[in-house]
XYZ file of C-alpha atoms in Angstrom:
349
model
C 246.139 131.594 135.678
C 247.662 131.016 139.129
C 247.578 133.983 141.515
C 250.868 134.520 143.338
C 252.257 136.756 146.039
C 255.766 137.998 146.818
C 257.130 138.221 150.364
C 259.881 140.779 150.808
C 258.589 142.521 147.704
C 260.430 145.818 148.155
C 263.963 144.340 148.349
C 266.321 143.570 145.477
C 265.367 139.916 145.091
C 261.707 140.776 145.609
C 262.009 143.220 142.731
C 263.589 140.486 140.588
C 260.575 138.299 141.317
C 258.254 141.056 140.171
C 260.320 141.753 137.057
C 260.461 138.080 136.048
C 256.778 137.475 136.793
C 255.627 140.408 134.661
C 253.631 138.986 131.720
C 254.233 135.409 132.897
C 251.840 133.084 131.032
C 250.918 131.043 134.122
C 251.396 133.317 137.132
C 249.804 136.662 137.977
C 251.088 138.794 140.857
C 248.099 139.801 142.987
C 249.679 140.281 146.437
C 252.851 142.022 147.625
C 254.030 141.794 151.223
C 256.766 143.698 153.015
C 257.608 145.136 156.425
C 255.114 147.072 158.524
C 256.668 150.394 157.456
C 255.643 149.647 153.852
C 252.266 148.062 154.599
C 249.286 150.114 153.485
C 251.204 152.018 150.795
C 250.990 151.628 147.033
C 253.879 149.487 145.876
C 255.285 152.352 143.822
C 255.282 154.603 146.889
C 256.763 151.959 149.185
C 259.639 150.945 146.918
C 262.926 152.381 145.769
C 263.263 150.568 142.451
C 266.845 149.334 141.958
C 266.679 147.421 138.673
C 267.589 148.810 135.264
C 264.149 148.020 133.847
C 261.007 150.011 134.657
C 258.736 148.933 137.460
C 255.917 146.937 135.804
C 252.693 148.908 135.502
C 250.742 145.916 136.812
C 252.167 146.237 140.333
C 252.441 150.010 140.813
C 249.007 150.406 142.412
C 248.951 147.171 144.421
C 248.536 147.929 148.112
C 251.423 146.423 150.081
C 250.324 144.200 152.963
C 252.119 143.224 156.135
C 254.013 139.928 155.958
C 251.298 137.930 157.670
C 249.231 135.100 156.161
C 246.093 136.604 157.684
C 246.572 139.591 155.377
C 246.937 137.450 152.233
C 244.009 137.020 149.846
C 242.517 133.540 149.835
C 242.737 133.329 146.053
C 246.576 133.310 146.146
C 248.016 129.832 145.588
C 251.798 130.379 145.593
C 253.909 132.835 147.565
C 257.501 133.557 146.598
C 259.730 134.334 149.553
C 262.743 136.630 149.409
C 262.677 137.243 153.144
C 265.839 137.643 155.225
C 266.784 134.358 156.856
C 266.062 135.555 160.390
C 262.434 136.317 159.452
C 261.891 133.490 156.983
C 262.390 130.736 159.549
C 259.142 131.542 161.341
C 257.130 133.399 158.708
C 257.434 130.795 155.933
C 256.074 128.071 158.212
C 253.032 130.226 158.962
C 252.353 130.698 155.256
C 252.920 126.991 154.496
C 249.833 126.070 156.508
C 247.714 127.264 153.587
C 250.002 128.236 150.695
C 252.732 126.817 148.516
C 255.894 128.647 149.566
C 258.627 128.803 146.918
C 261.497 130.144 148.977
C 264.788 131.730 148.037
C 265.672 132.138 151.732
C 268.146 129.814 153.435
C 266.155 129.244 156.622
C 264.663 125.863 155.647
C 267.270 124.525 153.235
C 268.657 121.097 154.113
C 265.877 120.398 156.621
C 264.244 116.970 156.598
C 261.216 116.693 154.284
C 261.742 120.187 152.855
C 262.925 119.833 149.255
C 266.012 121.758 148.183
C 265.594 121.680 144.425
C 267.163 122.655 141.113
C 264.635 121.316 138.584
C 267.309 120.176 136.101
C 269.219 118.371 138.847
C 266.956 116.725 141.437
C 263.220 117.130 140.733
C 262.570 113.819 142.501
C 263.192 115.560 145.839
C 259.695 117.039 145.476
C 258.503 113.617 146.653
C 259.282 114.861 150.179
C 256.245 117.129 150.094
C 253.679 114.541 151.238
C 255.704 113.742 154.351
C 256.214 117.451 155.050
C 252.479 118.128 154.895
C 251.614 115.141 157.094
C 254.292 115.948 159.654
C 253.159 119.556 160.037
C 249.441 119.167 159.265
C 249.785 121.729 156.481
C 247.627 122.173 153.408
C 250.521 123.987 151.774
C 254.251 123.271 151.808
C 257.730 124.791 151.477
C 260.136 124.179 148.610
C 263.521 125.891 148.628
C 266.167 126.676 146.041
C 269.876 126.653 146.884
C 272.379 129.415 147.381
C 273.196 131.474 144.272
C 276.781 130.261 143.914
C 275.662 126.672 144.543
C 273.092 126.775 141.745
C 275.573 127.883 139.102
C 278.150 125.311 140.155
C 275.696 122.424 140.491
C 274.122 122.989 137.081
C 277.547 122.532 135.487
C 278.410 119.541 137.680
C 275.225 117.581 136.967
C 276.160 116.394 133.431
C 279.685 115.600 134.651
C 278.465 113.555 137.623
C 276.013 111.709 135.348
C 278.720 110.714 132.864
C 281.976 110.454 134.813
C 283.184 109.265 138.218
C 284.109 112.392 140.139
C 286.696 112.151 142.911
C 286.930 115.762 144.006
C 285.800 119.294 143.164
C 287.511 122.517 144.141
C 285.904 125.876 143.413
C 286.978 129.468 143.916
C 284.270 132.091 143.489
C 284.311 135.761 142.502
C 280.866 136.924 143.576
C 278.941 140.051 142.600
C 277.943 142.638 145.178
C 274.217 142.286 144.405
C 274.370 138.940 146.173
C 274.619 140.860 149.437
C 271.622 143.101 148.696
C 271.589 146.791 147.818
C 273.010 147.898 151.169
C 275.012 144.736 151.774
C 278.556 145.850 150.896
C 279.619 149.471 151.518
C 281.149 151.107 148.448
C 284.331 151.998 150.331
C 284.776 148.315 151.151
C 284.537 147.004 147.589
C 285.645 149.706 145.118
C 289.294 149.089 144.159
C 289.188 146.023 146.359
C 288.326 142.342 146.794
C 286.868 140.901 149.994
C 288.108 137.314 150.552
C 285.289 136.262 152.848
C 281.504 135.883 152.569
C 279.883 134.651 155.756
C 278.656 131.009 155.596
C 279.003 130.960 151.795
C 281.686 128.284 151.629
C 279.803 126.023 154.008
C 276.603 126.424 151.974
C 278.353 125.565 148.719
C 280.038 122.510 150.174
C 276.959 121.063 151.880
C 274.205 122.050 149.429
C 276.020 120.837 146.300
C 276.640 117.349 147.702
C 273.020 117.223 148.905
C 271.617 118.229 145.503
C 273.765 115.719 143.612
C 272.954 112.913 146.034
C 270.050 110.488 145.969
C 266.690 110.428 147.730
C 265.592 106.979 148.922
C 262.051 108.014 149.853
C 263.034 108.950 153.392
C 266.454 110.584 153.490
C 268.977 112.129 151.131
C 272.288 110.360 150.691
C 274.928 112.894 149.703
C 277.112 112.532 146.641
C 280.303 110.742 147.660
C 283.013 113.006 146.203
C 284.897 115.689 148.108
C 284.155 119.370 147.540
C 286.081 122.401 148.759
C 285.042 126.029 148.195
C 286.709 129.407 148.681
C 284.408 132.424 148.241
C 285.247 136.065 147.504
C 283.321 139.299 146.876
C 284.432 141.370 143.868
C 283.372 144.778 142.452
C 280.932 143.401 139.877
C 277.246 144.347 140.118
C 275.604 141.151 138.825
C 276.982 137.775 137.802
C 278.979 135.313 139.875
C 282.167 133.909 138.336
C 283.600 130.605 139.553
C 286.844 128.789 138.749
C 286.260 125.047 139.028
C 288.826 122.230 139.298
C 287.649 118.622 138.960
C 289.470 115.329 139.496
C 288.059 112.137 137.954
C 288.956 108.563 138.814
C 290.330 107.760 135.348
C 291.602 109.338 132.157
C 289.080 111.006 129.861
C 288.639 112.886 126.601
C 288.038 116.604 127.217
C 285.752 116.712 124.181
C 283.481 114.208 125.924
C 283.283 116.548 128.912
C 282.418 119.495 126.655
C 279.771 117.461 124.866
C 278.132 116.275 128.103
C 277.800 119.861 129.314
C 276.754 121.461 126.027
C 274.106 118.804 125.319
C 272.728 118.656 128.844
C 268.946 118.901 129.040
C 266.576 117.741 131.748
C 262.961 117.704 132.902
C 262.291 121.487 132.634
C 263.404 121.393 128.993
C 261.272 118.315 128.313
C 258.237 120.024 129.856
C 259.055 123.284 128.060
C 258.599 125.256 131.261
C 258.381 128.968 130.596
C 261.514 130.018 132.505
C 263.632 127.009 131.551
C 266.608 127.832 129.321
C 266.886 125.806 126.132
C 270.386 124.827 127.235
C 271.041 125.063 130.993
C 274.798 125.068 130.354
C 276.310 127.026 127.458
C 279.893 126.140 126.514
C 282.052 128.892 125.021
C 285.231 128.257 123.012
C 286.740 131.761 123.187
C 289.805 132.090 125.397
C 288.422 135.141 127.206
C 284.900 133.948 127.968
C 282.781 133.803 130.041
C 282.698 137.305 131.491
C 279.967 138.618 133.833
C 279.058 141.668 131.771
C 278.864 139.670 128.528
C 277.415 136.354 129.695
C 275.312 136.835 132.846
C 272.110 137.429 130.843
C 272.409 134.288 128.705
C 268.945 132.813 128.111
C 267.352 135.681 130.052
C 269.759 135.052 132.911
C 268.646 131.440 133.400
C 271.602 129.628 131.769
C 275.103 129.197 133.151
C 277.955 129.882 130.735
C 281.139 127.798 130.847
C 284.467 128.528 129.188
C 288.192 127.777 129.344
C 287.292 124.096 129.661
C 290.624 122.290 129.439
C 292.672 119.458 130.877
C 294.730 120.283 133.931
C 298.355 119.661 133.032
C 299.539 119.644 136.652
C 297.304 116.856 137.940
C 296.332 113.466 136.498
C 292.733 112.795 135.435
C 291.781 116.407 136.058
C 290.281 119.354 134.195
C 289.229 122.911 134.961
C 286.858 125.576 133.717
C 285.346 128.967 134.476
C 281.612 129.620 134.784
C 279.383 132.686 135.011
C 275.809 132.665 136.280
C 273.404 135.507 137.044
C 273.147 135.461 140.814
C 269.823 137.289 141.265
C 268.065 135.618 138.319
C 269.151 131.979 137.999
C 270.717 132.150 141.432
C 267.701 133.579 143.252
C 264.293 134.747 141.966
C 264.432 132.823 138.684
C 265.307 129.637 140.554
C 262.238 129.931 142.786
C 260.011 130.703 139.809
C 261.279 127.666 137.891
C 260.620 125.529 140.975
C 257.072 126.914 141.082
C 256.569 126.214 137.380
C 257.574 122.587 137.948
C 255.274 122.349 140.973
C 252.418 123.894 138.986
C 252.951 121.351 136.205
C 253.395 118.269 138.371
C 251.552 118.854 141.661
C 248.942 121.623 141.650
């Protein structure tokens, strides 16, 4: 059993980590870190529990520590980070001197020698770790997962990129309010409304997706060579990001071949039978009115992305379009970091 800690344990994503790690066969939560105002309290006393499941009994009496590696028990091997970006930039580097840091924060994404990984898409990027440790003289290291909307999109693009020559991708997102945190979007701003802007979200989707679907030559990442444009919007849905995707290929194609490539897509996590890996990373629905967030966000315990309305685009040559739904705080956040850690535990530790 690997002992793990959670940084930012009292927040929404921190709570998702705790929920998903409860009764995990390989990981046991033994340390919870949060801000100084929570440090010293029992986790149950320090936390307003936001999720619709009960707080696991195993963490209720854990004493919350300050977010400082000097406070962390030496028997912890992996720390999961759900820290705000402004804190993660410095704090995660301090923890990486001695611990494996599986980060959901954006502070170190896209940085040289720090892997940005979706295990089904680019596990080979973990080869950056040796250079990262040597460069920083660390015993530990940092591995990051992408933005929530990026993860859902990229999982559906991977089987397409592997089987067809993509010329361009356009995506329009309808993103749940939980992606902004519990206090992130005021109710008066989102009820009976749609907010057509999410700060930095479009830039993250455009850069991270091309990075993830690129190639690593042992030194640098060469981005995928198609064009990608994103438009991102906040909608009054609690959990589950919906995305409308438009893809142009370089030649004609059979739409059934596209469906088959997505529905049959499996990768390294499925081969290794990792605990959090969905049996099918992409689920293809045939109903005209699916996917929907409320009905499809929890597919495969929230770790699969559901695709529907997959059809040829009649207005543009060599093009097709579809709609996807992915759970933004499970597959798009805590679950993504946990799956990264499971792969690291299997292959590196």
